[in-house]
Amino acid sequence: MGNSEQNDLICFSTRDEQIRVHLDDVIYFESNGNYIKMVCVGNVVTNLLTSMTSLDEIFKVVTCVKFVRVGKSHYINMKRLYQINILRKQLVLHDAPALPLISLTASKEALRELKQSIGEHSLVLIENFKAHNGKMQVLREKSDL
């Protein structure tokens, strides 16, 4: 496998099984006590024992897909972000554009920080877009989202 493919694929192994998943297909990870819940495209939910790994260990090696930590227990795939609603303490992610949305609860502070970081990133994209005479192709190439 090439380097980009290796970075895109993550494996979780136990004594009895191995789970292989492309990170682009992961919508979010949620840490909950001794388990990590991994939700993937198609509403595939996998619970992993924390003895297998930790969220921090996963994201030490993840470089190809942009995941962001939201609060203490969630890492979300930014490509799957649909809406941030601070007043409702709600983060909405999508599986695919035509499929139902997935709602997570997070603190107002965590959502404000996420919204602010996205806003700062968006300003950079708009400036890049303007600098290249409004060519949408350049905007898409510059976006990690």
Short mmCIF file of N, CA and C in Angstrom, two decimals:
data_model
loop_
_atom_site.label_atom_id
_atom_site.label_comp_id
_atom_site.label_asym_id
_atom_site.label_seq_id
_atom_site.Cartn_x
_atom_site.Cartn_y
_atom_site.Cartn_z
N MET A 1 0.83 -1.19 0.00
CA MET A 1 0.00 0.00 0.00
C MET A 1 0.87 1.24 0.00
N GLY A 2 0.39 2.29 -0.71
CA GLY A 2 1.11 3.55 -0.72
C GLY A 2 0.93 4.27 0.60
N ASN A 3 1.71 5.30 0.80
CA ASN A 3 1.67 6.04 2.05
C ASN A 3 0.32 6.68 2.32
N SER A 4 -0.30 7.30 1.29
CA SER A 4 -1.59 7.95 1.51
C SER A 4 -2.66 6.92 1.84
N GLU A 5 -2.58 5.74 1.23
CA GLU A 5 -3.56 4.70 1.55
C GLU A 5 -3.36 4.20 2.97
N GLN A 6 -2.12 4.06 3.41
CA GLN A 6 -1.86 3.60 4.78
C GLN A 6 -2.38 4.61 5.78
N ASN A 7 -2.22 5.90 5.51
CA ASN A 7 -2.70 6.92 6.43
C ASN A 7 -4.22 6.98 6.45
N ASP A 8 -4.87 6.58 5.36
CA ASP A 8 -6.32 6.62 5.26
C ASP A 8 -6.97 5.42 5.93
N LEU A 9 -6.25 4.33 6.08
CA LEU A 9 -6.79 3.09 6.63
C LEU A 9 -6.27 2.91 8.06
N ILE A 10 -7.19 2.59 8.96
CA ILE A 10 -6.78 2.35 10.34
C ILE A 10 -7.31 0.98 10.76
N CYS A 11 -6.50 0.26 11.51
CA CYS A 11 -6.87 -1.09 11.94
C CYS A 11 -6.90 -1.16 13.46
N PHE A 12 -7.91 -1.83 13.98
CA PHE A 12 -8.04 -2.11 15.39
C PHE A 12 -7.99 -3.62 15.55
N SER A 13 -7.07 -4.11 16.35
CA SER A 13 -6.92 -5.55 16.52
C SER A 13 -7.10 -5.96 17.97
N THR A 14 -7.79 -7.08 18.15
CA THR A 14 -7.88 -7.71 19.46
C THR A 14 -7.45 -9.16 19.27
N ARG A 15 -7.53 -9.91 20.33
CA ARG A 15 -7.16 -11.32 20.23
C ARG A 15 -8.04 -12.06 19.23
N ASP A 16 -9.33 -11.68 19.15
CA ASP A 16 -10.29 -12.43 18.36
C ASP A 16 -10.72 -11.80 17.05
N GLU A 17 -10.42 -10.52 16.84
CA GLU A 17 -10.90 -9.88 15.62
C GLU A 17 -9.99 -8.73 15.19
N GLN A 18 -10.19 -8.33 13.94
CA GLN A 18 -9.52 -7.15 13.41
C GLN A 18 -10.56 -6.32 12.67
N ILE A 19 -10.56 -5.03 12.93
CA ILE A 19 -11.47 -4.10 12.28
C ILE A 19 -10.62 -3.14 11.47
N ARG A 20 -10.93 -3.05 10.18
CA ARG A 20 -10.21 -2.14 9.28
C ARG A 20 -11.22 -1.14 8.72
N VAL A 21 -10.90 0.12 8.81
CA VAL A 21 -11.83 1.16 8.35
C VAL A 21 -11.05 2.30 7.71
N HIS A 22 -11.61 2.84 6.64
CA HIS A 22 -11.06 4.05 6.04
C HIS A 22 -11.56 5.24 6.85
N LEU A 23 -10.65 6.08 7.28
CA LEU A 23 -11.01 7.19 8.16
C LEU A 23 -11.99 8.16 7.50
N ASP A 24 -11.96 8.26 6.20
CA ASP A 24 -12.90 9.14 5.50
C ASP A 24 -14.34 8.67 5.71
N ASP A 25 -14.52 7.37 6.00
CA ASP A 25 -15.86 6.82 6.23
C ASP A 25 -16.32 6.97 7.67
N VAL A 26 -15.43 7.41 8.55
CA VAL A 26 -15.80 7.60 9.96
C VAL A 26 -16.46 8.97 10.10
N ILE A 27 -17.63 8.99 10.72
CA ILE A 27 -18.34 10.25 10.95
C ILE A 27 -17.85 10.87 12.25
N TYR A 28 -17.77 10.05 13.30
CA TYR A 28 -17.22 10.55 14.57
C TYR A 28 -16.80 9.40 15.47
N PHE A 29 -15.95 9.74 16.43
CA PHE A 29 -15.57 8.85 17.53
C PHE A 29 -16.10 9.48 18.81
N GLU A 30 -16.55 8.63 19.72
CA GLU A 30 -17.01 9.11 21.02
C GLU A 30 -16.41 8.24 22.11
N SER A 31 -15.73 8.87 23.05
CA SER A 31 -15.16 8.16 24.18
C SER A 31 -16.21 8.08 25.28
N ASN A 32 -16.39 6.85 25.83
CA ASN A 32 -17.40 6.66 26.86
C ASN A 32 -16.90 5.59 27.82
N GLY A 33 -16.31 6.02 28.92
CA GLY A 33 -15.80 5.08 29.91
C GLY A 33 -14.71 4.19 29.33
N ASN A 34 -14.94 2.87 29.37
CA ASN A 34 -13.95 1.91 28.87
C ASN A 34 -14.09 1.63 27.38
N TYR A 35 -14.96 2.36 26.70
CA TYR A 35 -15.21 2.09 25.28
C TYR A 35 -15.04 3.34 24.43
N ILE A 36 -14.74 3.11 23.17
CA ILE A 36 -14.77 4.15 22.16
C ILE A 36 -15.81 3.72 21.14
N LYS A 37 -16.78 4.57 20.94
CA LYS A 37 -17.82 4.32 19.94
C LYS A 37 -17.37 4.94 18.63
N MET A 38 -17.35 4.15 17.56
CA MET A 38 -16.97 4.64 16.24
C MET A 38 -18.20 4.53 15.35
N VAL A 39 -18.66 5.66 14.81
CA VAL A 39 -19.82 5.68 13.93
C VAL A 39 -19.34 5.99 12.52
N CYS A 40 -19.69 5.10 11.59
CA CYS A 40 -19.23 5.21 10.20
C CYS A 40 -20.42 5.41 9.26
N VAL A 41 -20.09 5.71 8.01
CA VAL A 41 -21.09 5.86 6.96
C VAL A 41 -21.98 4.62 6.94
N GLY A 42 -23.26 4.82 6.71
CA GLY A 42 -24.20 3.71 6.70
C GLY A 42 -24.69 3.37 8.09
N ASN A 43 -24.42 4.27 9.05
CA ASN A 43 -24.80 4.08 10.45
C ASN A 43 -24.23 2.79 11.03
N VAL A 44 -23.01 2.46 10.63
CA VAL A 44 -22.30 1.31 11.19
C VAL A 44 -21.64 1.76 12.49
N VAL A 45 -22.05 1.16 13.58
CA VAL A 45 -21.55 1.54 14.90
C VAL A 45 -20.70 0.40 15.44
N THR A 46 -19.49 0.73 15.88
CA THR A 46 -18.59 -0.25 16.46
C THR A 46 -18.13 0.26 17.81
N ASN A 47 -18.18 -0.59 18.83
CA ASN A 47 -17.67 -0.24 20.15
C ASN A 47 -16.33 -0.92 20.34
N LEU A 48 -15.32 -0.12 20.66
CA LEU A 48 -13.96 -0.62 20.84
C LEU A 48 -13.58 -0.48 22.31
N LEU A 49 -12.94 -1.50 22.85
CA LEU A 49 -12.43 -1.40 24.23
C LEU A 49 -11.28 -0.41 24.26
N THR A 50 -11.20 0.40 25.30
CA THR A 50 -10.10 1.37 25.38
C THR A 50 -8.76 0.68 25.59
N SER A 51 -8.77 -0.58 25.99
CA SER A 51 -7.50 -1.29 26.11
C SER A 51 -6.89 -1.53 24.72
N MET A 52 -7.74 -1.47 23.68
CA MET A 52 -7.25 -1.63 22.32
C MET A 52 -6.48 -0.39 21.89
N THR A 53 -6.98 0.77 22.25
CA THR A 53 -6.38 2.04 21.87
C THR A 53 -7.08 3.15 22.63
N SER A 54 -6.66 4.39 22.42
CA SER A 54 -7.36 5.54 22.97
C SER A 54 -7.56 6.54 21.84
N LEU A 55 -8.47 7.47 22.03
CA LEU A 55 -8.71 8.48 20.99
C LEU A 55 -7.44 9.28 20.71
N ASP A 56 -6.72 9.63 21.76
CA ASP A 56 -5.49 10.40 21.56
C ASP A 56 -4.47 9.62 20.74
N GLU A 57 -4.36 8.31 20.98
CA GLU A 57 -3.43 7.48 20.20
C GLU A 57 -3.84 7.41 18.73
N ILE A 58 -5.14 7.32 18.48
CA ILE A 58 -5.62 7.28 17.10
C ILE A 58 -5.20 8.54 16.37
N PHE A 59 -5.38 9.69 17.00
CA PHE A 59 -5.14 10.94 16.31
C PHE A 59 -3.69 11.40 16.32
N LYS A 60 -2.82 10.62 16.94
CA LYS A 60 -1.38 10.86 16.77
C LYS A 60 -0.93 10.41 15.40
N VAL A 61 -1.63 9.40 14.83
CA VAL A 61 -1.23 8.86 13.53
C VAL A 61 -2.11 9.33 12.38
N VAL A 62 -3.24 9.94 12.67
CA VAL A 62 -4.15 10.38 11.61
C VAL A 62 -3.63 11.67 10.99
N THR A 63 -3.40 11.64 9.68
CA THR A 63 -2.93 12.84 9.01
C THR A 63 -3.75 13.18 7.76
N CYS A 64 -4.47 12.22 7.21
CA CYS A 64 -5.11 12.44 5.92
C CYS A 64 -6.52 13.01 5.99
N VAL A 65 -7.23 12.79 7.05
CA VAL A 65 -8.59 13.26 7.19
C VAL A 65 -8.62 14.24 8.36
N LYS A 66 -9.33 15.32 8.21
CA LYS A 66 -9.33 16.32 9.26
C LYS A 66 -10.37 16.00 10.33
N PHE A 67 -9.89 15.55 11.48
CA PHE A 67 -10.73 15.32 12.64
C PHE A 67 -10.45 16.42 13.65
N VAL A 68 -11.48 16.82 14.35
CA VAL A 68 -11.35 17.88 15.35
C VAL A 68 -11.97 17.38 16.65
N ARG A 69 -11.29 17.67 17.73
CA ARG A 69 -11.83 17.30 19.04
C ARG A 69 -12.87 18.33 19.46
N VAL A 70 -14.04 17.84 19.87
CA VAL A 70 -15.11 18.71 20.34
C VAL A 70 -15.44 18.26 21.76
N GLY A 71 -15.13 19.09 22.71
CA GLY A 71 -15.35 18.74 24.10
C GLY A 71 -14.40 17.64 24.54
N LYS A 72 -14.79 16.93 25.59
CA LYS A 72 -13.91 15.91 26.15
C LYS A 72 -14.05 14.56 25.47
N SER A 73 -15.19 14.30 24.83
CA SER A 73 -15.44 12.93 24.41
C SER A 73 -15.63 12.70 22.91
N HIS A 74 -15.62 13.74 22.09
CA HIS A 74 -15.88 13.53 20.66
C HIS A 74 -14.72 14.00 19.78
N TYR A 75 -14.46 13.23 18.75
CA TYR A 75 -13.63 13.65 17.62
C TYR A 75 -14.53 13.52 16.41
N ILE A 76 -14.72 14.62 15.67
CA ILE A 76 -15.61 14.58 14.51
C ILE A 76 -14.81 14.74 13.23
N ASN A 77 -15.30 14.13 12.17
CA ASN A 77 -14.73 14.28 10.84
C ASN A 77 -15.30 15.57 10.27
N MET A 78 -14.44 16.56 10.03
CA MET A 78 -14.89 17.87 9.56
C MET A 78 -15.59 17.79 8.20
N LYS A 79 -15.29 16.78 7.42
CA LYS A 79 -15.98 16.61 6.14
C LYS A 79 -17.45 16.28 6.35
N ARG A 80 -17.81 15.82 7.53
CA ARG A 80 -19.18 15.40 7.83
C ARG A 80 -19.97 16.45 8.63
N LEU A 81 -19.36 17.61 8.91
CA LEU A 81 -20.02 18.65 9.70
C LEU A 81 -21.09 19.33 8.86
N TYR A 82 -22.29 19.42 9.42
CA TYR A 82 -23.41 20.08 8.74
C TYR A 82 -23.81 21.37 9.45
N GLN A 83 -23.96 21.31 10.79
CA GLN A 83 -24.46 22.47 11.51
C GLN A 83 -23.93 22.49 12.93
N ILE A 84 -23.68 23.71 13.43
CA ILE A 84 -23.35 23.94 14.83
C ILE A 84 -24.46 24.82 15.39
N ASN A 85 -25.15 24.35 16.43
CA ASN A 85 -26.20 25.14 17.07
C ASN A 85 -25.81 25.32 18.53
N ILE A 86 -25.25 26.47 18.83
CA ILE A 86 -24.73 26.73 20.18
C ILE A 86 -25.86 26.79 21.20
N LEU A 87 -26.97 27.45 20.87
CA LEU A 87 -28.07 27.58 21.84
C LEU A 87 -28.65 26.23 22.23
N ARG A 88 -28.74 25.31 21.31
CA ARG A 88 -29.28 23.98 21.61
C ARG A 88 -28.21 23.00 22.07
N LYS A 89 -26.96 23.46 22.11
CA LYS A 89 -25.82 22.61 22.47
C LYS A 89 -25.76 21.39 21.56
N GLN A 90 -25.94 21.65 20.26
CA GLN A 90 -26.09 20.57 19.31
C GLN A 90 -25.11 20.72 18.15
N LEU A 91 -24.55 19.60 17.78
CA LEU A 91 -23.65 19.50 16.64
C LEU A 91 -24.29 18.50 15.69
N VAL A 92 -24.48 18.89 14.45
CA VAL A 92 -25.16 18.03 13.49
C VAL A 92 -24.17 17.62 12.40
N LEU A 93 -24.10 16.31 12.19
CA LEU A 93 -23.20 15.73 11.19
C LEU A 93 -24.04 14.99 10.16
N HIS A 94 -23.47 14.78 8.97
CA HIS A 94 -24.21 14.04 7.96
C HIS A 94 -23.44 12.81 7.52
N ASP A 95 -24.19 11.77 7.23
CA ASP A 95 -23.66 10.51 6.73
C ASP A 95 -23.34 10.68 5.25
N ALA A 96 -24.28 11.22 4.52
CA ALA A 96 -24.16 11.56 3.10
C ALA A 96 -25.21 12.63 2.84
N PRO A 97 -25.04 13.44 1.80
CA PRO A 97 -25.96 14.58 1.60
C PRO A 97 -27.45 14.23 1.61
N ALA A 98 -27.85 13.07 1.10
CA ALA A 98 -29.27 12.75 1.02
C ALA A 98 -29.77 11.92 2.20
N LEU A 99 -28.89 11.55 3.11
CA LEU A 99 -29.29 10.68 4.22
C LEU A 99 -29.59 11.49 5.48
N PRO A 100 -30.25 10.89 6.47
CA PRO A 100 -30.58 11.60 7.71
C PRO A 100 -29.34 12.14 8.41
N LEU A 101 -29.56 13.16 9.19
CA LEU A 101 -28.49 13.81 9.93
C LEU A 101 -28.29 13.15 11.28
N ILE A 102 -27.09 13.28 11.81
CA ILE A 102 -26.72 12.71 13.11
C ILE A 102 -26.48 13.86 14.06
N SER A 103 -27.12 13.82 15.21
CA SER A 103 -27.03 14.90 16.18
C SER A 103 -26.23 14.47 17.40
N LEU A 104 -25.29 15.32 17.83
CA LEU A 104 -24.50 15.08 19.04
C LEU A 104 -24.70 16.27 19.98
N THR A 105 -24.56 16.02 21.25
CA THR A 105 -24.63 17.08 22.24
C THR A 105 -23.21 17.44 22.68
N ALA A 106 -22.96 18.73 22.77
CA ALA A 106 -21.65 19.22 23.23
C ALA A 106 -21.87 20.50 24.02
N SER A 107 -20.88 20.87 24.80
CA SER A 107 -21.01 22.09 25.61
C SER A 107 -21.01 23.33 24.71
N LYS A 108 -21.63 24.38 25.21
CA LYS A 108 -21.66 25.64 24.45
C LYS A 108 -20.25 26.14 24.19
N GLU A 109 -19.38 26.01 25.18
CA GLU A 109 -18.00 26.47 25.04
C GLU A 109 -17.27 25.71 23.93
N ALA A 110 -17.42 24.38 23.90
CA ALA A 110 -16.77 23.57 22.86
C ALA A 110 -17.30 23.94 21.48
N LEU A 111 -18.59 24.17 21.38
CA LEU A 111 -19.19 24.53 20.09
C LEU A 111 -18.75 25.93 19.64
N ARG A 112 -18.64 26.85 20.58
CA ARG A 112 -18.14 28.20 20.24
C ARG A 112 -16.71 28.13 19.71
N GLU A 113 -15.87 27.34 20.36
CA GLU A 113 -14.48 27.19 19.91
C GLU A 113 -14.43 26.59 18.51
N LEU A 114 -15.25 25.57 18.25
CA LEU A 114 -15.30 24.96 16.93
C LEU A 114 -15.77 25.95 15.89
N LYS A 115 -16.83 26.67 16.19
CA LYS A 115 -17.38 27.66 15.26
C LYS A 115 -16.34 28.73 14.94
N GLN A 116 -15.64 29.18 15.96
CA GLN A 116 -14.61 30.21 15.76
C GLN A 116 -13.48 29.68 14.88
N SER A 117 -13.02 28.46 15.13
CA SER A 117 -11.92 27.92 14.33
C SER A 117 -12.34 27.71 12.88
N ILE A 118 -13.59 27.32 12.66
CA ILE A 118 -14.09 27.18 11.29
C ILE A 118 -14.18 28.54 10.63
N GLY A 119 -14.64 29.55 11.37
CA GLY A 119 -14.74 30.90 10.83
C GLY A 119 -13.39 31.43 10.41
N GLU A 120 -12.36 31.19 11.20
CA GLU A 120 -11.01 31.63 10.85
C GLU A 120 -10.53 30.92 9.59
N HIS A 121 -10.81 29.63 9.47
CA HIS A 121 -10.41 28.85 8.30
C HIS A 121 -11.16 29.35 7.06
N SER A 122 -12.44 29.68 7.22
CA SER A 122 -13.26 30.15 6.10
C SER A 122 -12.73 31.47 5.56
N LEU A 123 -12.29 32.35 6.46
CA LEU A 123 -11.74 33.63 6.01
C LEU A 123 -10.51 33.42 5.13
N VAL A 124 -9.67 32.47 5.49
CA VAL A 124 -8.49 32.17 4.68
C VAL A 124 -8.91 31.67 3.30
N LEU A 125 -9.91 30.80 3.26
CA LEU A 125 -10.40 30.28 1.99
C LEU A 125 -10.98 31.38 1.12
N ILE A 126 -11.73 32.30 1.72
CA ILE A 126 -12.31 33.41 0.95
C ILE A 126 -11.20 34.28 0.38
N GLU A 127 -10.17 34.57 1.18
CA GLU A 127 -9.06 35.37 0.69
C GLU A 127 -8.33 34.66 -0.46
N ASN A 128 -8.12 33.35 -0.32
CA ASN A 128 -7.48 32.59 -1.41
C ASN A 128 -8.35 32.64 -2.66
N PHE A 129 -9.66 32.54 -2.47
CA PHE A 129 -10.60 32.59 -3.58
C PHE A 129 -10.50 33.93 -4.30
N LYS A 130 -10.48 35.02 -3.54
CA LYS A 130 -10.39 36.36 -4.13
C LYS A 130 -9.05 36.55 -4.83
N ALA A 131 -7.98 36.05 -4.23
CA ALA A 131 -6.64 36.23 -4.80
C ALA A 131 -6.48 35.51 -6.13
N HIS A 132 -7.28 34.50 -6.37
CA HIS A 132 -7.18 33.75 -7.62
C HIS A 132 -8.34 34.08 -8.56
N ASN A 133 -8.80 35.34 -8.51
CA ASN A 133 -9.84 35.85 -9.41
C ASN A 133 -11.12 35.05 -9.36
N GLY A 134 -11.46 34.53 -8.20
CA GLY A 134 -12.74 33.87 -8.03
C GLY A 134 -12.88 32.52 -8.69
N LYS A 135 -11.80 31.81 -8.91
CA LYS A 135 -11.88 30.49 -9.52
C LYS A 135 -12.25 29.47 -8.45
N MET A 136 -13.42 28.85 -8.60
CA MET A 136 -13.88 27.88 -7.62
C MET A 136 -12.95 26.68 -7.50
N GLN A 137 -12.30 26.32 -8.56
CA GLN A 137 -11.38 25.18 -8.54
C GLN A 137 -10.30 25.38 -7.48
N VAL A 138 -9.78 26.57 -7.38
CA VAL A 138 -8.75 26.87 -6.39
C VAL A 138 -9.32 26.75 -4.99
N LEU A 139 -10.55 27.22 -4.77
CA LEU A 139 -11.18 27.15 -3.47
C LEU A 139 -11.31 25.69 -3.02
N ARG A 140 -11.74 24.81 -3.90
CA ARG A 140 -11.90 23.41 -3.54
C ARG A 140 -10.56 22.75 -3.23
N GLU A 141 -9.53 23.10 -3.98
CA GLU A 141 -8.21 22.51 -3.75
C GLU A 141 -7.64 22.94 -2.41
N LYS A 142 -7.94 24.15 -1.98
CA LYS A 142 -7.39 24.68 -0.73
C LYS A 142 -8.14 24.16 0.50
N SER A 143 -9.37 23.72 0.31
CA SER A 143 -10.20 23.30 1.44
C SER A 143 -9.83 21.91 1.92
N ASP A 144 -9.64 21.78 3.24
CA ASP A 144 -9.42 20.48 3.86
C ASP A 144 -10.72 19.89 4.36
N LEU A 145 -11.79 20.66 4.28
CA LEU A 145 -13.07 20.23 4.84
C LEU A 145 -13.79 19.28 3.93
#
